Structures are given as structure tokens and as C-alpha cells.
Amino acid sequence: MQCVKVLGGVVGAAALLGLGIILGHFAIPKGTDSPAPSVSVPQDLDLELLETVMGQLDASRIRENLRELSKEPHLATTPRDEALVQLLLQRWQDPESGLDSAGTSEYEVLLSFPSQEQPNHVDVVGPTGDIIHSCRRSEENLTGEQGGPNVVPPYAAYAPPGSPQGLLVYANQGTEEDFMWLSNQGIQLQDTIVLTRYGGIGRGAKAVNAAQHRAAGLLVYTDPGDINDGKSLPNETFPHSWGLPPSGVERGSYFEYFGDPLTPYLPANPSSFRLDPANVSGFPPIPTQPIGFEDAKVLLCQVNMSIHNRLELRNSSNVLGIIRGAVEPDRYVLYGNHRDSWVHGAVDPSSGTAVLLELSRVLGTLLKKGTWRPRRSVVFASWGAEEFGLIGSTEFTEEFFSKLQERTVAYINVDISVFANVTLRAQGTPPVQSVIFSATKQIPAPGTSSLSIYDNWIRYSNRSSPVYGLVPSLGTLGAGSDYAPFVHFLGISSMDLAYNYDRSKTSARIYPTYHTAFDTFDYVDKFVDPGFSSHQAVARTAGSVLLRLSDSLFLPLNVSDYSETLRSFLQAAQQHLGALLKQHSISLGPLATAVEKFEGAATVLDQHISTTQKGTPDPLQVRMLNDQLMLLERTFLNSRAFPEERYYSHVLWAPRTGSVATFPGLSNACSRATNTGAGSAAWAEVQRQLSILVAALENAAATLRPVADL
Amino acid sequence: MQCVKVLGGVVGAAALLGLGIILGHFAIPKGTDSPAPSVSVPQDLDLELLETVMGQLDASRIRENLRELSKEPHLATTPRDEALVQLLLQRWQDPESGLDSAGTSEYEVLLSFPSQEQPNHVDVVGPTGDIIHSCRRSEENLTGEQGGPNVVPPYAAYAPPGSPQGLLVYANQGTEEDFMWLSNQGIQLQDTIVLTRYGGIGRGAKAVNAAQHRAAGLLVYTDPGDINDGKSLPNETFPHSWGLPPSGVERGSYFEYFGDPLTPYLPANPSSFRLDPANVSGFPPIPTQPIGFEDAKVLLCQVNMSIHNRLELRNSSNVLGIIRGAVEPDRYVLYGNHRDSWVHGAVDPSSGTAVLLELSRVLGTLLKKGTWRPRRSVVFASWGAEEFGLIGSTEFTEEFFSKLQERTVAYINVDISVFANVTLRAQGTPPVQSVIFSATKQIPAPGTSSLSIYDNWIRYSNRSSPVYGLVPSLGTLGAGSDYAPFVHFLGISSMDLAYNYDRSKTSARIYPTYHTAFDTFDYVDKFVDPGFSSHQAVARTAGSVLLRLSDSLFLPLNVSDYSETLRSFLQAAQQHLGALLKQHSISLGPLATAVEKFEGAATVLDQHISTTQKGTPDPLQVRMLNDQLMLLERTFLNSRAFPEERYYSHVLWAPRTGSVATFPGLSNACSRATNTGAGSAAWAEVQRQLSILVAALENAAATLRPVADL
């Protein structure tokens, strides 16, 4: 999860960028489009079957999946990562519980690894050059799992090699404001080593900011205040609690974009054109290294860093498994998670993969028994090299751009399935809110006597909706996991599901062992979700959402819920930008009109659906309505709106720098224009962004109107 | 028609760019999606009904339409243009022969007009500044129709005002090569007035080239050798023949792009963001004026030009009429032509509009009688301000981007319907070839005893197809008429239909009175198509194509015909670029593989369609196949492929500078790289273009495969 990009959203706790290697082609055996004649063909969602699936999703099987998935480190493209590819294939090709077909797809992608021969190291040196302190080169082997040869030492993926030496300067979170503050104090940053803590902004941005102030190197540590609610002693942390031990270091990708760095907008096939790595944008400009708080607290004076990371082209696999739809095989419900971890990755990502495997087992078993086949096709995906920048999923969207955009109903992402075992956390675009609500109202919450997941959720995270009253709060999607290319690049309605902690009880930025060698099976089994009932709850939620999307005659996507979002964005724009715009004679009137048109068209469409549902609609009438619902999200794409923001084409969910939840392009353009004169290029850009938005909303509304109105 | 952009295609004879004014919104009353219950619902093409329509298309009614449409000049946005908007509305809202609904849509667009107060003039001045010769300010009033106040004087739309004076230099067609030749002869071009003839390259390009060589002004004339087969005397030309009189002047737009110049990629609504006209790219850089050959032949010495064109924001209307589909109302067959002319515009565009009105009358009558309703929706369009740069159609595609791209089966353009009365001329993307062939095989050719239009066509223009043997030659689509935004910007399979002359009998660049005040009803009635049987033949062809597209159960779009095109492009690339690429270690192997994959997938899909047709497919099975056929053309779009080429996103039909019919992006990149060193940015661009192409073809092939194969 790139927590950086959408600051205004409900930013979840998983930051899943990383390093891996990919190469490839789809090798799924060709099936046929016609349904096998012996299978009963469901025309609509079967509630009895849904209950059967809910009942069969088994917590102890998820636990066993997790144990197997996380028993060895499986950094992208390593032998264990490839072994898990085979595990997934075997499960999805199982004659008793497998899918219709499964296969792998390889891409050749640029990853970054520390050198084995020359380990990265960070030392404090005295005035005469003598080493006063050496930072740990690996985490303390507390449970016997932190010491193996496959535990990659902590490093900052994509940071360049180099051996800078300089005075240490502490720069808080390394934001622009932090550096400005230092400058204003008269602190000289040139040729220093900057120390920052994780949080506030993305990893890569810290390095970019430090380099802009001419620092020579960057160290980034995890502060106990940000991750352990202040606890920092060995006996207060893992294996004695879920807290991060002093030696724990958060690895991570420091690449600023996502996708393979050498092949933006192109699938990273072996023959694809590749940028010259020397000219790639988005890499950290200076040597950078993450460290633990054990080391951070003793750093002082002159620091020497020796960083030996290197870029490597590697082959990384996606695994895809398919259940062919019985009635509309050309409509896809996608469900995915990444496979690669930084070390053992029990929480990130194996808690998601364990759930994925259990769900595919239950559905595969029903399929193989001949008792069920979905109305639409279901595609399960295990993405490679997510930790290095959502690489496997991004390359997949680049390769199959057209068919995915034309045919995908929705994308369900379950990456970290359980951050903690208190409440559901869901993020998504507005059309998926209703199906998540419907599903969670029917599933009991773990650890409570009688509450549904929905009822439990609303206790921890809620908002007052002008339409529905008090409802659970659905977060927005940034770019923190593999949903990013689906929503931002392809305009597919997407969601991310997980169980989470009680934010009132901890200020932890994310679960403490995130991206460290302490994220192991025992950690999950003892501290995150003993009994695995929260894993089961997520499996049930995701399973129910999937079945509702794959089997319902009418797609359970509520386009009217976009009306509420647009109205709130408009009100925020009027409130926070209206006066400024008025000063420059820019009216929000056309935008208000466009929002009204959208609302009107959505309401009429809802009524039309409702009337149609009461009658006996023929298959084509249903298909036409469903196409309107499915394709609404696409209408918000404009590939020319944000030319500087790689992949971001969705005019409503592009990165926004301000803290007000409103239209991002307009808001960002206003920020940039604020201190420029009338007639500046920046003010022209405000007007351009406003017109792009108005045109997108009018264009969207037009697709919701009766189809024979032009 | 921007003859300029695709030099390798079968370049037709209509060059229809021009000047107009638009402003707007759609105001079509809302219908409902459900078919009226009393109407019989056709499930497939009804051949008997098709014959009925063919029989009812009436040459004399087309003639009367043309007389009415062309009786007054109807330059874009003038009162007569607006009167024709009302005429179209009235026809399409007629209770006996109208459509389901019709309405107008206005855009506010930037056009260019000569000043009425200060007429443009061009004079030859002697050494002492005395005027030796003044060019005509208007055409000679030979038939009483060239003298009215509504006849716009000849001018170069979008050329800037100015009064340059300088020595005259003749520069042939004003191509880059022509100017290089002059430079090599030691001829000084700075501060001269350059005289060129029409042809070879586009209008705007002549001005750009002249300005690059620092000329002060540009005159462009029509050479009798290019338009009249050399005839130039008054008694050899109109009204004595179809030849252009000596005083005739071709007007035209000199804007280099298409669409409203101030709102690229945005609909030109009143509130839309507009570029500053002072910074708009694509306008001619120097004062420019077209003249007749009567004046061109006497020009010499020092010439003074006084040009007073001015830019004006005007409101220009599209008129849209709709027949709601009975079974699939969300699938659109679009049929359009522009309405605005330069002067009376009997050939350009009224010959097309006369056909459009007759076809809509016949279909509207059947509709109102209740004897027919198409399976899919049919949309008729009368575009505004095409002559100024395809403005009405482009703004329409910008405004309704998503719904058009999601739902349009094909776009049929009939602009000039009859250039001359000898043979059909058809241009289109490969999927429409088969439906044009099927239609034309069933319609008798005018003026022949027993030949079909197809049989007659093949006598004048043919090629040897590796698949079909000798077939009529389908030309490629450049950007010469309103199909351009549909094919290049939206990726919709498109075609342009007309009757044409025998190219072996004339070297005329286009019909002689093109864009002059001599393009009148009598000109058509006497010289172009006496009896109007060729107009009728085009009406029948377009009508049959439209009905086949709107009513056939299986869409008559043959995707396999793209295989032949791709194979021929590949062979041309291998032959003409292969050696050069090999020198730079660039292999065409991945491209060859991608073409093979496309061919394989298309073949399998064809077999699948054929099998399905023999069975009793259910409605959804047919819809799924049709979606694959309809959407294939979309898969070739890449909005990031040619960032410099406004609107051009189709990787197979973007403008190509070389004369070899092959992949345009690759070919252009190779041309630019040829004389640069290995490792240059130009060679990287060759590799990028190759990868874009490979990815597009693989992506396209993926959409043709069985839909549940990922």
C-alpha cells in the first residue's frame, strides 16, 4: 500500500510495496465457451448455496494454509516464491477441489536486491575515522526464523549503491515541511546523512526530499511511538507481545511509481522495449537504508553508509485460475492477492493468500461435484512482485488492457486479510459499498455473541450518510496494493477487504512486524488472530461478495452511491475552493449542474432497474442494464487528465495533495495556482481541470440515461 | 478530407475541411428503452424488407432534396445553415416519415471569416508602388449564383490577418522538397510572397513550410492541370462543362488539426476551458490567400497581400435523429454527414445530405407505419462546421466519449455522395469490407445493363487478395471527413461511401468546382449525375449496409479481414525496414509472432461463429460474440502512442509519412531514426513503437480468443 498518494482517504495500515522479478506469457490451456451440459445453470444468486459456502469456509484450513505459505521466506522470484507458484497451481488444478483451468504468466521485470558479497552497512565513525558503532546488518534471531540464508537483510529497494559519509541530521518524517523547518533553523543539510522515521509520507518521497536538500544519504527507522504505542524494550515486544523488537527493520520499495520500472504502460515481456535504467525516473536519488530503533537511538556524529544494492532483471510469475461462467462467461469477477513477501510474510501477504486458497478450495469442490457453476466467470489471481511496486498486477493490466476493461465486473483484493482481530476494514469505490454491506449483514462477527460483521464494523468506523443515515465507513483506495492498476489505470470498480484493530486503542501506523523478519506464522497464531476466526470472517465476507457479484442476475453494483460521493466532493469544493475560484472569476456552476445531471440519471436508472426486476425481463434487457452498471467506473477515466501521474487516469481518485476530500485534479491545480497571478498557466490549468471534470461527469451521466437517448 | 495525413492509402478525391461555428447541448426528448409493443420485433435481417427499402429509395426525391439543400449558400453558422437545421429537424420529426426522436446539439466553436468591411485583396505592384494588377475579390458571376451577399469571398480559413508585400516566388506544391529545391538553386525566400498550387500536401502544411523558409505570405491557386485535365478557357469550363472556370477559387480550412481549435479533447460547451487563441498551435503562421488560375497566370514581380480574416466564436449545431432498436437499443449504428458548405455546396456536402434525407424518409415511413423497427438503434447525424475542421463530429465524440465507445457498432459516413457517376469508391477499416461487398453485390450499377455495383466497381479499382482473389479495392480512411474522430479517436469501425469518376480518364485532383461558388445544383444536375441514378446507387449501398448492421442477428463485421491487413503490413515492414532494423539489432520476430497470434485467434473465432450460427444460439451467446466483433477496433487504440498527433490513437491508421503501406508508428520512427547514431533517442523510439504495436496486437488477439480463456 502506497500510503502516500491519497492522503485524504481512510488510509489503511498495509504498506505493501516491494521488490521482485517477472517474465512472461499466459499459458492457460484453452477451454471452450460453452458450459458443460451436465451442470445446473444458476440464473441468479442461490442463497442456500451461499450459506453452504459460508459454512464450509474453515478457519483451521486457513491456519494450515498460512503455516505452509509462511514457513519459508518467499521474496519475489526466489526459489521459494517459485515453489509457491507450484503450490497454487497444484491446488487450482486439483481434480477434487480445483478450478476449470489454471496457469502461470511470467514477466521479466527490474527488481533491486542487496549484494550478498558486500552487505550494506551503516557505521558511526569518530573524528579520526574510527568506528564507534556499527548498525546491525540483520535482525536479532529471536525465534530461530530470523537467521536463515533466505532472510533478505534489511534494505531500501531501488536505492542506489554508494558510500556516503557525513554528519547526522534528524529530520523527523522527512516531509517538505520538516526540511523547511531545519533550513529555517539554519541547519546546513548539504553532505549530511539524514535520519528520518517512517510515516507521514511514502518511502521514496523521503529520499527525494532529502536529496533536494543535498543530503548525501538517508536512514529511515521505525519509531516505537509510531508502531508499538511507545513500547520499546525487548521484554515488551515480540515474542512476548505483538510489538516490534528493537532490532526489527521495515524493508520496502523506495520506487515512486508502480509497475515494472523499465516498461511503463507496456507488458514486461522479454521482447518489450525497456527504458535505460540510468534514465529511469522514480528511483531514490541517494543511497538509503532502513534501520531498527535499537540502532536509531544510538546514532550520533558522523555516519558512514555503505550501500551495495543492485538492480537485476528477474522473471516473476502471476498464477491465474479460472472458473468459467455458465451464462455470461465473458463477464469476469476478479479476486486477487500478491504472493511475494519480504521475509516469511505471514501477515503480509500470506494471510490473504491463505484465505484465497480456502475460498478457491470450497468453490472448486462445489464446482467439481457439479453442484454449482457461477453465472459469470471467476478469475483468481496470485500476483508476483507486489512488494517491489505492484508489478505483477500492473503488468497483467498492461497486457490484457482491452479485455479486462471491456469485461471485468469488479476486482476484489484481499492482501493482508487480518491486521488484527477487532473489526472489518473495507476500502473501495462507491459502487461496491452496497454489496459489501449486504454481505456483512449476513455474517456473524467473530468473538461476539450475536453481532453481524456489519453491526460490529459500524461500532468502530462509521459516518453519517445523507442517504442511509449511520453506516460503516468505506475507505477510499490509494495505491497500496494490487487494486491500484485496476481502479486507476483501467477504471474497474474495486475493493480491498481485511480485519483490523481498534484505532482508539493503538496509534500503531500498521501492525508492528510489518516487512520485518518477525512477521511469522507464530506471530499470527499467537498475537494477531489466535483461532483464525477473523481470517474466517474475511474469507466469508470476500466469498459472499464474490458470489453476489458472480451469480446475481442483476449486478449488485449501486451506481447511485456515486451520487453521494460527487455531492460531498462538490460541497467540499464549494466550501474550500469556492471563494478563491470566485476571486478569479471561475464558477463552479457547470460542475454543480453536472453533478445534478449525474444524480438525476442515476435515480432514473435505479427506478428502471427496480421496475425491471419486478417484471420478467428477458436476458438481453438484464445484460444491457448490467453493462451500464459495470461500465460506469470506466467513464471517469481520462488518460490525458494527469500526464505527470503515471497510470492515474481516474479523475475522481487520482492522488490529492490537500487534506479536503474533494475532486483531486481541481484541488491540486488550485493549490498550485494559489500564489500565482491571474492569467498564469497555473490558473489556466485550474480551468482545464474543471472542464475535464465537468466533461467526465456529463459523459458518465450520459451512460446512465436510457440507452436510446443520445 | 485531409488528404495530407495518410499518403499511403487510396486517397480519395474529397478534401472537405472547412470553417463553421458551434455551441452546445443535446436536447433530445427522453424516450424509453422498451420497444413499443405493437411493433413486430425483427430478430434478424429481413431480406424482403431490404428489397423494399432498395426499391423505395427514389432518385427524383434525392434530386429535389439536393435542389432545396443547395439553393442558397449555407456556410457553417450562417442563417441558411440554421434554416437547414430546422429542415432536418422537421423531416426527422415528421409524423408520417420521421424517426423516433430528433434534436439539436450546439457547440460554441472558433471559426474564421473574412472581414466584410475590409475585403481581402491581392495586388501586383510596380517598382514605384503603383498597382499593376488586382486579383479578383470574388468569382465571376457566370450563372447568377456567384454574386449574392451570402457567397463568402475566397479565403484561407484560420490564416492570420496581415499585409505583407514582397517578390513573388513560385514554389510548386509547397512541399518540403519544393522549398529545398529552391534553396539549392540559391533562391532567397526571406520576405517573399510564395505562390504554390493546390495538391501534394495539405493546405496548412504549405503555409507552415513557407513560413519556415521565412516567406512573408502565401498564395495558393488551383492549376488547370490538376483539376481540369489542362482545360482552362472559359468556353471549355463551367457552365459549358464540369471544368472549373478561370475565376474559380478553392476555399478551405488551413487549420492543421481537427476539432474546435480552442477545446482539444473537451466538448466546446460554453463553460469549457478554452486555450488562448494567441497560443493555439496548428494555425497557418503567415497571411495566406487562395486565388484562381485566371489570376495566378498573370502574377509576377512584387505582390501585395491584404488579408483581414478574423477569428470568431460562433454557435454551430449538430442535428441528431434516432430510431430506437427493438432488441438491442444500446447498440448504435451511426450514419452521418456534415451540413455546412463553403458556398452552395451542391456536391460538397449536399449530395450526401440529399441521400441521407431520402434514406431517413424511407426508413422513417416504414417505422411510422409499424412495419419495421431495427434490432439495434440507428442514429442519423447532420454535423455542423465540418469545413472548418470536422468540428461538429469531433465535439460530439468528445462529449459522449464513453457511451459511443462502449456501444457503437459502426459509423457510416456519406459526405460527397457523388464525385462523378462511374464507379463506387469505398474507404473503411477492414471489418467493414465484407458488409460493403455483400451489399453491393445485390444492387444494380447505374448506367449498365446487368452489372451489380460490385461488378462495376471491380472493373475500375481492384486488388488481388491472398484470401479472396480479385476484389474491389477498399481504400483507407485518412482524416478527410467526419469519420476521422470516430476511427482515430474512438476506435470505431468506420467507412466512407461515394460514387466516383474513372481515374484512368482524368487526372483531376477532385471534382473541379470543389469549394468554389460554381458547386451548384445545376452543376450536379447537368454534369455530375444527370438523372441522379448514382445518387440513388449510393443511397441503396449505404441503406443496405446500414440495415445489415442494424438488423443482422450476427454482426456482419469480419474481423479476419484484419488478418490480411496485418499480414501485408508485416510483409511490407520486413521488406522495407527489416534490413535497417537488423543493422540496429532490432528483430521483427515478436511482431511476426503477434500477427500470427492474431490470425490464429481470428480463425478460431470465425469457426466458432460459423458453428454457433448453425445451431440455435441463445440471445446472450450471440451478444457475447457480437461484442467481440464490435469491440475489436477499440483494442488498437493507445492514447499514449503518438502524443504529438492530436486525436490519433489508432496504432494501425495513424498518419504515416512514408509511401509504403505498413505500420505507421514504426515506419515514421524508422524514418526519423535513419540518420541518427546507434543509441539515439530516435532509435529508442523505434523500439518503443515496435513494443506498442506488439502489445496492441497481442491485446487484440486476446479479445478474439474464447472469452473464458484469460
mmCIF file of C-alpha atoms in Angstrom, chain A residues 43-217:
data_model
loop_
_atom_site.group_PDB
_atom_site.id
_atom_site.type_symbol
_atom_site.label_atom_id
_atom_site.label_comp_id
_atom_site.label_asym_id
_atom_site.label_seq_id
_atom_site.Cartn_x
_atom_site.Cartn_y
_atom_site.Cartn_z
ATOM 1 C CA GLN A 43 -29.701 -17.791 -13.318
ATOM 2 C CA ASP A 44 -29.499 -15.829 -10.103
ATOM 3 C CA LEU A 45 -27.811 -15.868 -6.729
ATOM 4 C CA ASP A 46 -28.713 -19.038 -4.778
ATOM 5 C CA LEU A 47 -28.961 -18.064 -1.117
ATOM 6 C CA GLU A 48 -28.840 -21.664 0.012
ATOM 7 C CA LEU A 49 -25.614 -22.220 -1.851
ATOM 8 C CA LEU A 50 -24.262 -19.018 -0.377
ATOM 9 C CA GLU A 51 -24.964 -20.386 3.094
ATOM 10 C CA THR A 52 -23.269 -23.653 2.190
ATOM 11 C CA VAL A 53 -20.148 -21.781 1.129
ATOM 12 C CA MET A 54 -20.176 -19.676 4.283
ATOM 13 C CA GLY A 55 -20.416 -22.834 6.361
ATOM 14 C CA GLN A 56 -17.613 -24.619 4.577
ATOM 15 C CA LEU A 57 -15.011 -21.859 4.892
ATOM 16 C CA ASP A 58 -12.829 -23.359 7.572
ATOM 17 C CA ALA A 59 -10.627 -21.435 9.990
ATOM 18 C CA SER A 60 -8.340 -24.376 10.688
ATOM 19 C CA ARG A 61 -7.701 -24.908 6.984
ATOM 20 C CA ILE A 62 -6.821 -21.231 6.631
ATOM 21 C CA ARG A 63 -4.415 -21.698 9.533
ATOM 22 C CA GLU A 64 -2.796 -24.674 7.806
ATOM 23 C CA ASN A 65 -2.571 -22.719 4.572
ATOM 24 C CA LEU A 66 -0.850 -19.920 6.400
ATOM 25 C CA ARG A 67 1.605 -22.249 8.095
ATOM 26 C CA GLU A 68 2.601 -23.711 4.728
ATOM 27 C CA LEU A 69 2.704 -20.396 2.886
ATOM 28 C CA SER A 70 4.811 -18.639 5.516
ATOM 29 C CA LYS A 71 7.141 -21.406 6.623
ATOM 30 C CA GLU A 72 9.978 -20.040 4.472
ATOM 31 C CA PRO A 73 10.820 -16.550 3.277
ATOM 32 C CA HIS A 74 9.435 -16.081 -0.229
ATOM 33 C CA LEU A 75 10.799 -12.862 -1.557
ATOM 34 C CA ALA A 76 9.692 -12.257 -5.137
ATOM 35 C CA THR A 77 11.387 -14.525 -7.704
ATOM 36 C CA THR A 78 13.334 -16.574 -5.160
ATOM 37 C CA PRO A 79 13.116 -20.377 -5.296
ATOM 38 C CA ARG A 80 10.512 -20.425 -2.526
ATOM 39 C CA ASP A 81 8.381 -17.892 -4.396
ATOM 40 C CA GLU A 82 8.533 -20.220 -7.403
ATOM 41 C CA ALA A 83 7.670 -23.186 -5.155
ATOM 42 C CA LEU A 84 4.552 -21.329 -4.055
ATOM 43 C CA VAL A 85 3.663 -20.807 -7.708
ATOM 44 C CA GLN A 86 3.647 -24.604 -7.990
ATOM 45 C CA LEU A 87 1.630 -24.928 -4.787
ATOM 46 C CA LEU A 88 -1.039 -22.587 -6.147
ATOM 47 C CA LEU A 89 -1.089 -24.362 -9.487
ATOM 48 C CA GLN A 90 -1.441 -27.714 -7.807
ATOM 49 C CA ARG A 91 -4.327 -26.506 -5.675
ATOM 50 C CA TRP A 92 -6.124 -24.916 -8.611
ATOM 51 C CA GLN A 93 -5.584 -27.959 -10.813
ATOM 52 C CA ASP A 94 -6.694 -30.442 -8.149
ATOM 53 C CA PRO A 95 -9.257 -32.888 -9.580
ATOM 54 C CA GLU A 96 -11.387 -32.728 -6.434
ATOM 55 C CA SER A 97 -11.248 -29.092 -5.458
ATOM 56 C CA GLY A 98 -9.594 -27.225 -8.337
ATOM 57 C CA LEU A 99 -10.868 -24.717 -10.860
ATOM 58 C CA ASP A 100 -11.658 -25.156 -14.545
ATOM 59 C CA SER A 101 -8.164 -24.156 -15.532
ATOM 60 C CA ALA A 102 -5.081 -22.558 -14.085
ATOM 61 C CA GLY A 103 -1.779 -21.385 -15.432
ATOM 62 C CA THR A 104 1.098 -19.046 -14.923
ATOM 63 C CA SER A 105 2.223 -15.938 -16.670
ATOM 64 C CA GLU A 106 5.788 -14.656 -16.402
ATOM 65 C CA TYR A 107 7.136 -11.160 -16.831
ATOM 66 C CA GLU A 108 10.743 -10.036 -16.938
ATOM 67 C CA VAL A 109 10.952 -7.127 -14.545
ATOM 68 C CA LEU A 110 13.536 -4.960 -12.882
ATOM 69 C CA LEU A 111 13.944 -5.636 -9.163
ATOM 70 C CA SER A 112 16.555 -4.483 -6.663
ATOM 71 C CA PHE A 113 18.455 -6.629 -4.150
ATOM 72 C CA PRO A 114 21.225 -6.114 -1.639
ATOM 73 C CA SER A 115 24.552 -7.627 -2.575
ATOM 74 C CA GLN A 116 25.341 -10.918 -0.837
ATOM 75 C CA GLU A 117 29.091 -10.421 -1.261
ATOM 76 C CA GLN A 118 29.136 -6.863 0.031
ATOM 77 C CA PRO A 119 26.490 -6.462 2.729
ATOM 78 C CA ASN A 120 25.098 -2.988 3.231
ATOM 79 C CA HIS A 121 26.372 -1.456 6.434
ATOM 80 C CA VAL A 122 25.951 1.720 8.444
ATOM 81 C CA ASP A 123 28.565 2.806 10.976
ATOM 82 C CA VAL A 124 29.098 5.724 13.317
ATOM 83 C CA VAL A 125 32.652 6.988 12.945
ATOM 84 C CA GLY A 126 34.676 9.157 15.294
ATOM 85 C CA PRO A 127 36.658 12.273 14.415
ATOM 86 C CA THR A 128 39.660 10.144 13.479
ATOM 87 C CA GLY A 129 37.679 7.765 11.348
ATOM 88 C CA ASP A 130 37.455 5.011 13.929
ATOM 89 C CA ILE A 131 34.184 3.059 14.046
ATOM 90 C CA ILE A 132 32.294 3.900 17.226
ATOM 91 C CA HIS A 133 29.162 1.900 16.468
ATOM 92 C CA SER A 134 28.039 -0.449 13.726
ATOM 93 C CA CYS A 135 24.378 -0.848 12.948
ATOM 94 C CA ARG A 136 23.048 -4.397 12.842
ATOM 95 C CA ARG A 137 23.204 -5.982 9.419
ATOM 96 C CA SER A 138 20.257 -8.259 10.169
ATOM 97 C CA GLU A 139 17.554 -8.613 12.762
ATOM 98 C CA GLU A 140 18.201 -10.452 16.016
ATOM 99 C CA ASN A 141 17.399 -14.169 15.681
ATOM 100 C CA LEU A 142 14.775 -14.307 18.398
ATOM 101 C CA THR A 143 12.680 -17.270 17.220
ATOM 102 C CA GLY A 144 15.117 -19.158 15.047
ATOM 103 C CA GLU A 145 13.416 -17.819 11.930
ATOM 104 C CA GLN A 146 15.401 -14.594 11.573
ATOM 105 C CA GLY A 147 18.730 -16.240 10.863
ATOM 106 C CA GLY A 148 18.405 -18.336 7.745
ATOM 107 C CA PRO A 149 20.192 -17.685 4.458
ATOM 108 C CA ASN A 150 16.886 -16.781 2.806
ATOM 109 C CA VAL A 151 16.125 -13.901 5.132
ATOM 110 C CA VAL A 152 16.947 -10.916 2.988
ATOM 111 C CA PRO A 153 18.840 -8.325 5.048
ATOM 112 C CA PRO A 154 17.024 -5.048 5.582
ATOM 113 C CA TYR A 155 17.435 -2.692 2.639
ATOM 114 C CA ALA A 156 15.694 0.035 0.660
ATOM 115 C CA ALA A 157 14.766 -1.491 -2.678
ATOM 116 C CA TYR A 158 15.801 0.599 -5.704
ATOM 117 C CA ALA A 159 18.067 2.862 -3.615
ATOM 118 C CA PRO A 160 21.323 3.364 -5.496
ATOM 119 C CA PRO A 161 24.647 1.993 -4.243
ATOM 120 C CA GLY A 162 27.153 4.374 -2.675
ATOM 121 C CA SER A 163 29.236 5.000 0.433
ATOM 122 C CA PRO A 164 28.462 8.493 1.647
ATOM 123 C CA GLN A 165 29.804 9.758 4.973
ATOM 124 C CA GLY A 166 28.620 12.828 6.799
ATOM 125 C CA LEU A 167 27.205 14.403 9.916
ATOM 126 C CA LEU A 168 23.863 13.016 11.013
ATOM 127 C CA VAL A 169 20.815 15.281 10.977
ATOM 128 C CA TYR A 170 17.457 14.146 12.299
ATOM 129 C CA ALA A 171 14.640 15.261 10.009
ATOM 130 C CA ASN A 172 11.530 13.869 11.664
ATOM 131 C CA GLN A 173 9.398 12.255 8.888
ATOM 132 C CA GLY A 174 11.378 13.800 6.036
ATOM 133 C CA THR A 175 8.450 15.787 4.680
ATOM 134 C CA GLU A 176 8.949 19.032 2.781
ATOM 135 C CA GLU A 177 7.795 20.890 5.888
ATOM 136 C CA ASP A 178 10.336 19.040 8.043
ATOM 137 C CA PHE A 179 13.202 20.069 5.779
ATOM 138 C CA MET A 180 11.941 23.630 5.565
ATOM 139 C CA TRP A 181 11.900 23.783 9.358
ATOM 140 C CA LEU A 182 15.523 22.596 9.530
ATOM 141 C CA SER A 183 16.580 25.150 6.946
ATOM 142 C CA ASN A 184 14.815 27.877 8.873
ATOM 143 C CA GLN A 185 16.796 26.852 11.977
ATOM 144 C CA GLY A 186 19.958 27.486 9.987
ATOM 145 C CA ILE A 187 20.847 23.819 9.857
ATOM 146 C CA GLN A 188 23.074 23.021 6.932
ATOM 147 C CA LEU A 189 21.911 19.826 5.160
ATOM 148 C CA GLN A 190 24.434 19.605 2.372
ATOM 149 C CA ASP A 191 26.562 16.443 2.527
ATOM 150 C CA THR A 192 24.852 15.216 5.687
ATOM 151 C CA ILE A 193 23.280 11.842 6.374
ATOM 152 C CA VAL A 194 19.620 12.472 7.115
ATOM 153 C CA LEU A 195 17.778 10.281 9.606
ATOM 154 C CA THR A 196 14.006 10.142 9.389
ATOM 155 C CA ARG A 197 11.325 7.964 10.892
ATOM 156 C CA TYR A 198 8.817 6.022 8.818
ATOM 157 C CA GLY A 199 5.385 7.545 8.324
ATOM 158 C CA GLY A 200 3.725 10.717 7.137
ATOM 159 C CA ILE A 201 4.780 10.342 3.518
ATOM 160 C CA GLY A 202 5.890 7.500 1.308
ATOM 161 C CA ARG A 203 9.300 5.948 1.489
ATOM 162 C CA GLY A 204 10.549 7.237 -1.840
ATOM 163 C CA ALA A 205 9.400 10.772 -1.078
ATOM 164 C CA LYS A 206 11.726 10.930 1.933
ATOM 165 C CA ALA A 207 14.718 10.192 -0.276
ATOM 166 C CA VAL A 208 13.586 12.677 -2.917
ATOM 167 C CA ASN A 209 13.162 15.413 -0.308
ATOM 168 C CA ALA A 210 16.497 14.673 1.364
ATOM 169 C CA ALA A 211 18.280 14.734 -1.991
ATOM 170 C CA GLN A 212 16.650 18.048 -2.880
ATOM 171 C CA HIS A 213 18.299 19.486 0.210
ATOM 172 C CA ARG A 214 21.583 17.995 -0.970
ATOM 173 C CA ALA A 215 21.873 15.348 1.700
ATOM 174 C CA ALA A 216 24.338 12.597 0.854
ATOM 175 C CA GLY A 217 22.423 9.662 2.286
#
